[in-house]
PDB file of C-alpha atoms in Angstrom:
ATOM      1  CA  MET A   1       0.105  -0.017  -0.024  1.00  0.00           C
ATOM      2  CA  SER A   2       1.380   3.234  -1.069  1.00  0.00           C
ATOM      3  CA  VAL A   3       0.749   6.186   1.484  1.00  0.00           C
ATOM      4  CA  ARG A   4       1.041   9.995   0.458  1.00  0.00           C
ATOM      5  CA  LYS A   5       3.279  11.730   2.873  1.00  0.00           C
ATOM      6  CA  HIS A   6       3.616  15.305   3.729  1.00  0.00           C
ATOM      7  CA  PRO A   7       6.726  17.241   4.634  1.00  0.00           C
ATOM      8  CA  LYS A   8       6.372  18.696   8.112  1.00  0.00           C
ATOM      9  CA  ARG A   9       5.058  22.087   8.374  1.00  0.00           C
ATOM     10  CA  GLN A  10       6.582  24.337  10.618  1.00  0.00           C
ATOM     11  CA  ALA A  11       5.018  27.036  12.427  1.00  0.00           C
ATOM     12  CA  GLN A  12     -12.622   9.735  27.033  1.00  0.00           C
ATOM     13  CA  ALA A  13     -15.877  11.051  27.563  1.00  0.00           C
ATOM     14  CA  GLY A  14     -18.542  10.333  30.132  1.00  0.00           C
ATOM     15  CA  ILE A  15     -22.205  10.780  29.405  1.00  0.00           C
ATOM     16  CA  SER A  16     -23.912  13.752  30.592  1.00  0.00           C
ATOM     17  CA  ARG A  17     -27.682  14.848  31.615  1.00  0.00           C
ATOM     18  CA  ALA A  18     -29.322  18.008  32.540  1.00  0.00           C
ATOM     19  CA  ALA A  19     -29.393  18.457  36.055  1.00  0.00           C
ATOM     20  CA  GLU A  20     -32.116  20.097  38.098  1.00  0.00           C
ATOM     21  CA  SER A  21     -30.043  22.954  38.733  1.00  0.00           C
ATOM     22  CA  GLY A  22     -29.706  23.744  34.916  1.00  0.00           C
ATOM     23  CA  GLY A  23     -26.275  22.328  34.546  1.00  0.00           C
ATOM     24  CA  GLU A  24     -25.228  18.906  33.193  1.00  0.00           C
ATOM     25  CA  PHE A  25     -22.917  16.139  34.433  1.00  0.00           C
ATOM     26  CA  VAL A  26     -19.710  14.586  32.933  1.00  0.00           C
ATOM     27  CA  PHE A  27     -19.136  11.283  34.907  1.00  0.00           C
ATOM     28  CA  GLY A  28     -16.597   8.339  34.977  1.00  0.00           C
ATOM     29  CA  VAL A  29     -13.183   8.394  36.180  1.00  0.00           C
ATOM     30  CA  ASN A  30     -11.436   9.115  33.018  1.00  0.00           C
ATOM     31  CA  ALA A  31     -13.963  11.772  31.728  1.00  0.00           C
ATOM     32  CA  VAL A  32     -13.821  13.459  35.176  1.00  0.00           C
ATOM     33  CA  MET A  33      -9.764  13.417  35.187  1.00  0.00           C
ATOM     34  CA  THR A  34      -9.816  14.923  31.547  1.00  0.00           C
ATOM     35  CA  ARG A  35     -12.302  17.617  32.410  1.00  0.00           C
ATOM     36  CA  LEU A  36     -10.567  18.630  35.644  1.00  0.00           C
ATOM     37  CA  SER A  37      -6.952  18.696  33.747  1.00  0.00           C
ATOM     38  CA  GLN A  38      -8.461  21.647  31.862  1.00  0.00           C
ATOM     39  CA  GLY A  39      -9.068  23.635  34.800  1.00  0.00           C
ATOM     40  CA  ALA A  40     -11.762  24.786  36.999  1.00  0.00           C
ATOM     41  CA  GLY A  41     -13.807  26.688  34.071  1.00  0.00           C
ATOM     42  CA  ASP A  42     -17.377  26.134  34.117  1.00  0.00           C
ATOM     43  CA  ILE A  43     -17.293  23.118  36.790  1.00  0.00           C
ATOM     44  CA  ARG A  44     -19.819  23.825  39.660  1.00  0.00           C
ATOM     45  CA  SER A  45     -19.026  20.774  41.687  1.00  0.00           C
ATOM     46  CA  LEU A  46     -17.507  17.242  42.278  1.00  0.00           C
ATOM     47  CA  ARG A  47     -20.042  14.647  43.403  1.00  0.00           C
ATOM     48  CA  VAL A  48     -18.419  11.505  44.877  1.00  0.00           C
ATOM     49  CA  ALA A  49     -20.749   8.583  45.769  1.00  0.00           C
ATOM     50  CA  ARG A  50     -20.553   7.497  49.710  1.00  0.00           C
ATOM     51  CA  GLY A  51     -18.124   5.009  50.162  1.00  0.00           C
ATOM     52  CA  ASP A  52     -16.097   5.768  46.989  1.00  0.00           C
ATOM     53  CA  SER A  53     -14.062   8.404  48.348  1.00  0.00           C
ATOM     54  CA  GLY A  54     -11.000   6.269  48.624  1.00  0.00           C
ATOM     55  CA  ARG A  55     -11.090   4.757  44.993  1.00  0.00           C
ATOM     56  CA  VAL A  56     -11.478   8.434  43.438  1.00  0.00           C
ATOM     57  CA  GLY A  57      -9.118  10.369  46.094  1.00  0.00           C
ATOM     58  CA  LYS A  58      -6.910  11.674  43.086  1.00  0.00           C
ATOM     59  CA  LEU A  59      -9.954  13.304  41.668  1.00  0.00           C
ATOM     60  CA  ILE A  60     -11.001  14.864  44.979  1.00  0.00           C
ATOM     61  CA  ASP A  61      -7.451  16.204  45.573  1.00  0.00           C
ATOM     62  CA  ALA A  62      -7.530  17.806  41.892  1.00  0.00           C
ATOM     63  CA  ALA A  63     -10.818  19.232  42.663  1.00  0.00           C
ATOM     64  CA  ARG A  64      -9.981  20.568  45.838  1.00  0.00           C
ATOM     65  CA  ALA A  65      -6.721  22.048  44.505  1.00  0.00           C
ATOM     66  CA  LEU A  66      -8.787  24.138  41.759  1.00  0.00           C
ATOM     67  CA  GLY A  67     -11.355  25.355  44.547  1.00  0.00           C
ATOM     68  CA  ILE A  68     -14.149  23.026  43.346  1.00  0.00           C
ATOM     69  CA  PRO A  69     -16.652  22.081  45.958  1.00  0.00           C
ATOM     70  CA  VAL A  70     -16.649  18.542  46.575  1.00  0.00           C
ATOM     71  CA  GLU A  71     -19.957  17.065  47.753  1.00  0.00           C
ATOM     72  CA  THR A  72     -20.648  13.190  48.866  1.00  0.00           C
ATOM     73  CA  VAL A  73     -23.852  11.812  47.934  1.00  0.00           C
ATOM     74  CA  ASP A  74     -25.849   8.463  47.857  1.00  0.00           C
ATOM     75  CA  SER A  75     -24.985   6.283  45.124  1.00  0.00           C
ATOM     76  CA  ARG A  76     -28.446   6.197  43.979  1.00  0.00           C
ATOM     77  CA  LYS A  77     -28.496   9.855  43.712  1.00  0.00           C
ATOM     78  CA  LEU A  78     -25.617   9.862  41.257  1.00  0.00           C
ATOM     79  CA  ASP A  79     -27.814   7.062  39.480  1.00  0.00           C
ATOM     80  CA  GLN A  80     -30.526   9.502  39.057  1.00  0.00           C
ATOM     81  CA  MET A  81     -28.405  12.293  37.719  1.00  0.00           C
ATOM     82  CA  THR A  82     -26.551  10.306  35.300  1.00  0.00           C
ATOM     83  CA  GLY A  83     -28.642   7.408  34.293  1.00  0.00           C
ATOM     84  CA  VAL A  84     -25.742   4.978  33.810  1.00  0.00           C
ATOM     85  CA  ASN A  85     -22.355   3.646  35.215  1.00  0.00           C
ATOM     86  CA  HIS A  86     -20.922   6.681  36.565  1.00  0.00           C
ATOM     87  CA  GLN A  87     -18.203   4.940  38.532  1.00  0.00           C
ATOM     88  CA  GLY A  88     -19.078   6.737  41.545  1.00  0.00           C
ATOM     89  CA  VAL A  89     -17.975  10.275  40.570  1.00  0.00           C
ATOM     90  CA  ALA A  90     -19.601  12.982  38.489  1.00  0.00           C
ATOM     91  CA  LEU A  91     -18.880  16.623  37.882  1.00  0.00           C
ATOM     92  CA  GLU A  92     -21.551  19.207  37.338  1.00  0.00           C
ATOM     93  CA  VAL A  93     -20.841  21.686  34.869  1.00  0.00           C
ATOM     94  CA  THR A  94     -22.380  24.731  33.426  1.00  0.00           C
ATOM     95  CA  PRO A  95     -24.070  23.804  29.923  1.00  0.00           C
ATOM     96  CA  PRO A  96     -21.401  24.170  27.206  1.00  0.00           C
ATOM     97  CA  ARG A  97     -21.784  27.226  24.655  1.00  0.00           C
ATOM     98  CA  MET A  98     -20.311  27.978  21.325  1.00  0.00           C
ATOM     99  CA  ARG A  99     -16.673  29.559  21.920  1.00  0.00           C
ATOM    100  CA  GLY A 100     -14.688  32.096  20.063  1.00  0.00           C
ATOM    101  CA  MET A 101     -11.423  31.879  17.833  1.00  0.00           C
ATOM    102  CA  GLU A 102      -9.183  32.715  20.897  1.00  0.00           C
ATOM    103  CA  VAL A 103      -9.691  29.192  21.830  1.00  0.00           C
ATOM    104  CA  ILE A 104      -7.837  27.895  18.466  1.00  0.00           C
ATOM    105  CA  ASP A 105      -5.192  30.655  19.102  1.00  0.00           C
ATOM    106  CA  ASP A 106      -4.452  29.151  22.474  1.00  0.00           C
ATOM    107  CA  LEU A 107      -4.349  25.517  21.156  1.00  0.00           C
ATOM    108  CA  LEU A 108      -2.344  26.447  18.182  1.00  0.00           C
ATOM    109  CA  ALA A 109       0.398  28.130  20.699  1.00  0.00           C
ATOM    110  CA  ALA A 110       0.494  24.967  22.657  1.00  0.00           C
ATOM    111  CA  MET A 111       0.469  22.544  19.819  1.00  0.00           C
ATOM    112  CA  ASP A 112       2.957  19.384  20.325  1.00  0.00           C
ATOM    113  CA  GLY A 113       2.963  17.930  16.917  1.00  0.00           C
ATOM    114  CA  ASN A 114      -0.117  15.869  17.182  1.00  0.00           C
ATOM    115  CA  ALA A 115      -2.889  18.514  17.392  1.00  0.00           C
ATOM    116  CA  LEU A 116      -6.197  17.224  15.859  1.00  0.00           C
ATOM    117  CA  PHE A 117      -8.897  19.871  14.938  1.00  0.00           C
ATOM    118  CA  LEU A 118     -12.327  18.881  13.119  1.00  0.00           C
ATOM    119  CA  ILE A 119     -14.002  21.582  10.564  1.00  0.00           C
ATOM    120  CA  LEU A 120     -17.596  21.161   9.673  1.00  0.00           C
ATOM    121  CA  ASP A 121     -18.769  22.786   6.658  1.00  0.00           C
ATOM    122  CA  GLY A 122     -22.438  23.025   6.402  1.00  0.00           C
ATOM    123  CA  VAL A 123     -23.620  20.491   9.048  1.00  0.00           C
ATOM    124  CA  GLN A 124     -26.950  21.601  10.028  1.00  0.00           C
ATOM    125  CA  ASP A 125     -28.770  18.941  11.897  1.00  0.00           C
ATOM    126  CA  PRO A 126     -28.371  19.280  15.892  1.00  0.00           C
ATOM    127  CA  GLY A 127     -28.562  15.533  15.992  1.00  0.00           C
ATOM    128  CA  ASN A 128     -25.636  15.043  13.813  1.00  0.00           C
ATOM    129  CA  LEU A 129     -23.506  17.732  15.451  1.00  0.00           C
ATOM    130  CA  GLY A 130     -24.053  15.987  18.843  1.00  0.00           C
ATOM    131  CA  ALA A 131     -23.257  12.622  17.693  1.00  0.00           C
ATOM    132  CA  ILE A 132     -20.224  14.386  15.799  1.00  0.00           C
ATOM    133  CA  ILE A 133     -19.102  16.001  19.167  1.00  0.00           C
ATOM    134  CA  ARG A 134     -19.416  12.747  20.950  1.00  0.00           C
ATOM    135  CA  SER A 135     -17.255  10.771  18.703  1.00  0.00           C
ATOM    136  CA  ALA A 136     -14.923  13.814  18.641  1.00  0.00           C
ATOM    137  CA  ALA A 137     -14.448  13.760  22.301  1.00  0.00           C
ATOM    138  CA  THR A 138     -13.781  10.076  22.291  1.00  0.00           C
ATOM    139  CA  LEU A 139     -11.362   9.902  19.511  1.00  0.00           C
ATOM    140  CA  GLY A 140      -9.105  12.958  20.850  1.00  0.00           C
ATOM    141  CA  VAL A 141     -10.039  16.016  18.763  1.00  0.00           C
ATOM    142  CA  ASP A 142      -8.790  19.138  20.470  1.00  0.00           C
ATOM    143  CA  ALA A 143     -11.228  21.449  18.876  1.00  0.00           C
ATOM    144  CA  ILE A 144     -14.417  21.427  16.586  1.00  0.00           C
ATOM    145  CA  ILE A 145     -14.399  24.652  14.216  1.00  0.00           C
ATOM    146  CA  VAL A 146     -18.134  25.427  12.367  1.00  0.00           C
ATOM    147  CA  PRO A 147     -18.893  28.519  10.562  1.00  0.00           C
ATOM    148  CA  GLN A 148     -21.483  30.989  12.030  1.00  0.00           C
ATOM    149  CA  ASP A 149     -24.235  30.669   9.054  1.00  0.00           C
ATOM    150  CA  ASN A 150     -25.372  27.246   7.776  1.00  0.00           C
ATOM    151  CA  SER A 151     -24.231  25.464  10.801  1.00  0.00           C
ATOM    152  CA  ALA A 152     -26.414  23.455  13.520  1.00  0.00           C
ATOM    153  CA  PRO A 153     -26.679  25.368  16.796  1.00  0.00           C
ATOM    154  CA  LEU A 154     -25.162  23.745  19.974  1.00  0.00           C
ATOM    155  CA  ASN A 155     -28.717  23.412  21.505  1.00  0.00           C
ATOM    156  CA  ALA A 156     -30.081  21.059  24.104  1.00  0.00           C
ATOM    157  CA  ALA A 157     -30.666  18.285  21.649  1.00  0.00           C
ATOM    158  CA  ALA A 158     -26.870  18.578  20.387  1.00  0.00           C
ATOM    159  CA  ILE A 159     -25.743  18.490  23.880  1.00  0.00           C
ATOM    160  CA  LYS A 160     -27.881  15.628  24.917  1.00  0.00           C
ATOM    161  CA  ILE A 161     -26.692  13.479  22.134  1.00  0.00           C
ATOM    162  CA  ALA A 162     -23.097  14.552  22.472  1.00  0.00           C
ATOM    163  CA  SER A 163     -23.189  12.644  25.749  1.00  0.00           C
ATOM    164  CA  GLY A 164     -20.969  14.806  27.985  1.00  0.00           C
ATOM    165  CA  GLY A 165     -18.579  15.417  24.723  1.00  0.00           C
ATOM    166  CA  ALA A 166     -19.611  19.149  24.463  1.00  0.00           C
ATOM    167  CA  SER A 167     -17.942  19.732  28.069  1.00  0.00           C
ATOM    168  CA  LEU A 168     -14.653  17.989  26.868  1.00  0.00           C
ATOM    169  CA  VAL A 169     -14.154  19.540  23.154  1.00  0.00           C
ATOM    170  CA  PRO A 170     -14.638  23.078  22.676  1.00  0.00           C
ATOM    171  CA  VAL A 171     -17.014  23.849  19.798  1.00  0.00           C
ATOM    172  CA  VAL A 172     -15.621  27.151  18.045  1.00  0.00           C
ATOM    173  CA  GLN A 173     -17.740  29.240  15.837  1.00  0.00           C
ATOM    174  CA  VAL A 174     -16.121  31.328  13.336  1.00  0.00           C
ATOM    175  CA  VAL A 175     -17.310  34.006  10.909  1.00  0.00           C
ATOM    176  CA  ASN A 176     -15.417  33.074   8.030  1.00  0.00           C
ATOM    177  CA  LEU A 177     -14.169  29.235   7.633  1.00  0.00           C
ATOM    178  CA  ALA A 178     -11.763  29.771   4.870  1.00  0.00           C
ATOM    179  CA  ARG A 179     -10.040  32.445   6.986  1.00  0.00           C
ATOM    180  CA  ALA A 180      -9.928  30.099   9.962  1.00  0.00           C
ATOM    181  CA  MET A 181      -8.346  27.512   7.771  1.00  0.00           C
ATOM    182  CA  GLU A 182      -5.683  29.906   6.587  1.00  0.00           C
ATOM    183  CA  VAL A 183      -4.814  30.634  10.342  1.00  0.00           C
ATOM    184  CA  LEU A 184      -4.481  26.773  11.044  1.00  0.00           C
ATOM    185  CA  LYS A 185      -2.308  26.435   8.171  1.00  0.00           C
ATOM    186  CA  ALA A 186       0.052  29.262   8.797  1.00  0.00           C
ATOM    187  CA  ALA A 187       0.640  27.837  12.285  1.00  0.00           C
ATOM    188  CA  GLY A 188       1.634  24.388  10.933  1.00  0.00           C
ATOM    189  CA  VAL A 189      -1.571  22.467  10.430  1.00  0.00           C
ATOM    190  CA  TRP A 190      -2.491  20.400   7.693  1.00  0.00           C
ATOM    191  CA  THR A 191      -6.056  20.167   6.086  1.00  0.00           C
ATOM    192  CA  VAL A 192      -7.597  17.214   4.713  1.00  0.00           C
ATOM    193  CA  GLY A 193     -10.899  17.327   2.965  1.00  0.00           C
ATOM    194  CA  THR A 194     -13.133  14.350   2.765  1.00  0.00           C
ATOM    195  CA  VAL A 195     -14.937  14.277  -0.384  1.00  0.00           C
ATOM    196  CA  LEU A 196     -16.291  11.497  -2.840  1.00  0.00           C
ATOM    197  CA  GLU A 197     -14.781  12.672  -6.396  1.00  0.00           C
ATOM    198  CA  THR A 198     -11.275  11.358  -5.533  1.00  0.00           C
ATOM    199  CA  GLU A 199      -9.359   8.004  -5.781  1.00  0.00           C
ATOM    200  CA  THR A 200      -7.099   8.695  -2.797  1.00  0.00           C
ATOM    201  CA  THR A 201      -8.556   6.593   0.078  1.00  0.00           C
ATOM    202  CA  LEU A 202      -8.066   7.827   4.092  1.00  0.00           C
ATOM    203  CA  GLU A 203      -5.730   4.947   4.420  1.00  0.00           C
ATOM    204  CA  GLN A 204      -3.341   6.335   1.748  1.00  0.00           C
ATOM    205  CA  THR A 205      -3.510   9.616   3.187  1.00  0.00           C
ATOM    206  CA  ASP A 206      -0.954  10.550   5.862  1.00  0.00           C
ATOM    207  CA  LEU A 207      -3.008  11.761   8.948  1.00  0.00           C
ATOM    208  CA  THR A 208      -0.526  12.237  11.469  1.00  0.00           C
ATOM    209  CA  GLY A 209       1.090  15.443  12.894  1.00  0.00           C
ATOM    210  CA  ASN A 210      -0.845  18.584  13.069  1.00  0.00           C
ATOM    211  CA  LEU A 211      -4.161  18.051  11.204  1.00  0.00           C
ATOM    212  CA  ALA A 212      -7.352  19.373  10.525  1.00  0.00           C
ATOM    213  CA  LEU A 213     -10.024  17.067   9.310  1.00  0.00           C
ATOM    214  CA  VAL A 214     -12.776  18.552   6.958  1.00  0.00           C
ATOM    215  CA  MET A 215     -16.320  17.404   6.764  1.00  0.00           C
ATOM    216  CA  GLY A 216     -19.141  18.594   4.571  1.00  0.00           C
ATOM    217  CA  SER A 217     -22.924  18.406   4.607  1.00  0.00           C
ATOM    218  CA  GLU A 218     -24.683  15.196   3.608  1.00  0.00           C
ATOM    219  CA  GLU A 219     -26.450  16.968   0.874  1.00  0.00           C
ATOM    220  CA  ARG A 220     -23.575  19.071  -0.815  1.00  0.00           C
ATOM    221  CA  GLY A 221     -20.366  17.921   0.726  1.00  0.00           C
ATOM    222  CA  ILE A 222     -17.490  20.483   1.127  1.00  0.00           C
ATOM    223  CA  ARG A 223     -18.324  23.754  -0.163  1.00  0.00           C
ATOM    224  CA  GLU A 224     -15.700  24.723  -3.268  1.00  0.00           C
ATOM    225  CA  LYS A 225     -14.553  27.526  -1.569  1.00  0.00           C
ATOM    226  CA  THR A 226     -13.559  25.336   1.506  1.00  0.00           C
ATOM    227  CA  ARG A 227     -12.072  22.575  -0.863  1.00  0.00           C
ATOM    228  CA  ARG A 228      -9.761  25.117  -2.319  1.00  0.00           C
ATOM    229  CA  HIS A 229      -8.166  25.618   1.165  1.00  0.00           C
ATOM    230  CA  CYS A 230      -7.571  21.969   1.803  1.00  0.00           C
ATOM    231  CA  ASP A 231      -4.045  20.620   1.179  1.00  0.00           C
ATOM    232  CA  PHE A 232      -5.221  17.205   0.578  1.00  0.00           C
ATOM    233  CA  LEU A 233      -8.667  15.398  -0.373  1.00  0.00           C
ATOM    234  CA  ALA A 234      -9.570  11.952   0.497  1.00  0.00           C
ATOM    235  CA  THR A 235     -12.234   9.437   0.455  1.00  0.00           C
ATOM    236  CA  ILE A 236     -13.870   6.763   2.291  1.00  0.00           C
ATOM    237  CA  PRO A 237     -13.720   3.662   0.184  1.00  0.00           C
ATOM    238  CA  MET A 238     -17.243   2.179  -0.174  1.00  0.00           C
ATOM    239  CA  PRO A 239     -18.389  -0.912  -1.933  1.00  0.00           C
ATOM    240  CA  GLN A 240     -21.957   0.656  -2.172  1.00  0.00           C
ATOM    241  CA  PRO A 241     -21.169   4.533  -2.832  1.00  0.00           C
ATOM    242  CA  ALA A 242     -24.833   5.342  -3.843  1.00  0.00           C
ATOM    243  CA  LEU A 243     -26.027   4.774  -0.318  1.00  0.00           C
ATOM    244  CA  GLY A 244     -23.228   6.793   1.321  1.00  0.00           C
ATOM    245  CA  PHE A 245     -22.920   7.608   5.104  1.00  0.00           C
ATOM    246  CA  ASN A 246     -24.621   9.740   7.392  1.00  0.00           C
ATOM    247  CA  VAL A 247     -22.005  12.715   8.157  1.00  0.00           C
ATOM    248  CA  SER A 248     -21.706  11.603  11.723  1.00  0.00           C
ATOM    249  CA  VAL A 249     -20.712   8.122  10.883  1.00  0.00           C
ATOM    250  CA  ALA A 250     -18.277   9.255   8.320  1.00  0.00           C
ATOM    251  CA  THR A 251     -16.892  11.502  10.933  1.00  0.00           C
ATOM    252  CA  GLY A 252     -16.258   8.467  13.210  1.00  0.00           C
ATOM    253  CA  ILE A 253     -14.512   6.579  10.390  1.00  0.00           C
ATOM    254  CA  CYS A 254     -12.507   9.386   9.625  1.00  0.00           C
ATOM    255  CA  LEU A 255     -11.192  10.302  13.149  1.00  0.00           C
ATOM    256  CA  TYR A 256     -10.731   6.341  13.841  1.00  0.00           C
ATOM    257  CA  GLU A 257      -8.334   5.876  10.790  1.00  0.00           C
ATOM    258  CA  THR A 258      -6.558   9.070  12.062  1.00  0.00           C
ATOM    259  CA  GLN A 259      -5.988   7.615  15.674  1.00  0.00           C
ATOM    260  CA  ARG A 260      -5.181   4.106  14.135  1.00  0.00           C
ATOM    261  CA  GLN A 261      -2.228   5.841  11.878  1.00  0.00           C
ATOM    262  CA  ARG A 262      -0.978   7.849  14.883  1.00  0.00           C
ATOM    263  CA  ALA A 263      -1.087   4.836  17.020  1.00  0.00           C
ATOM    264  CA  ALA A 264       1.024   2.805  14.465  1.00  0.00           C
ATOM    265  CA  VAL A 265       3.553   5.625  14.339  1.00  0.00           C
ATOM    266  CA  ASN A 266       3.875   5.574  18.153  1.00  0.00           C
ATOM    267  CA  ARG A 267       4.202   1.971  18.336  1.00  0.00           C
ATOM    268  CA  ARG A 268       7.046   1.755  15.690  1.00  0.00           C
ATOM    269  CA  ALA A 269       8.654   4.418  17.307  1.00  0.00           C
ATOM    270  CA  THR A 270       8.742   2.423  20.740  1.00  0.00           C
ATOM    271  CA  GLU A 271       9.724  -0.509  18.942  1.00  0.00           C
ATOM    272  CA  ASN A 272      12.731   1.196  17.238  1.00  0.00           C
ATOM    273  CA  LYS A 273      13.678   2.850  20.694  1.00  0.00           C
ATOM    274  CA  ASN A 274      13.621  -0.624  22.276  1.00  0.00           C
ATOM    275  CA  ALA A 275      15.555  -2.684  19.463  1.00  0.00           C
TER     276      ALA A 275
END
């Protein structure tokens, strides 16, 4: 298999539900630790099931270090709040909202060579947006970028379907998508657009390094102006292309392939180091 390489350009989520107080919950040990590592931000409190304080002691210490109130509650209360296996811990957070370009600027300044951005061009259904956010949170996306116009709102429906992901991955709204892509590229991020009209598959495309994946709408795909700002174009091979994929499913496939390639690179690096 030939893999298209590019030169180096210089420059886990828990499910959340609405709380009575108007917030939502991020829960599960890994999801809570990830959220705490991002700082206090919009976290209101940490709820710990009675009897589990020893098992989640590091989370309690991290929360207190950030000045976040810690409350011990009955495990059945957490069941009611979350509705699923919470592993004895949940964070109550303010419902997510669209963010501004300053979030991207901060992420670009802190890039470590494996940044991953997701650009959505014309995804207008809140259900699809929510499902995409959930996959993005699960598969290591640093931020999602959407245009101000012709894009689904980050409303209650999207947040619910995102299952806590919207509190882990910022959704950034920009006025000019093409301009945002130029900012990414100037900082050393390569952009790969997903289209039907190419013979180059995702597997043949280098998805390692600082990268932005561009997904279009189900009806029209990526707009021509957006396509012109992509460094590469790639497609998902489909035995029955007439049927196609839902955009949220296609996004999940693209993100999985991205992480598969990155894991393979890391594995080879470890093997070479130990050889």
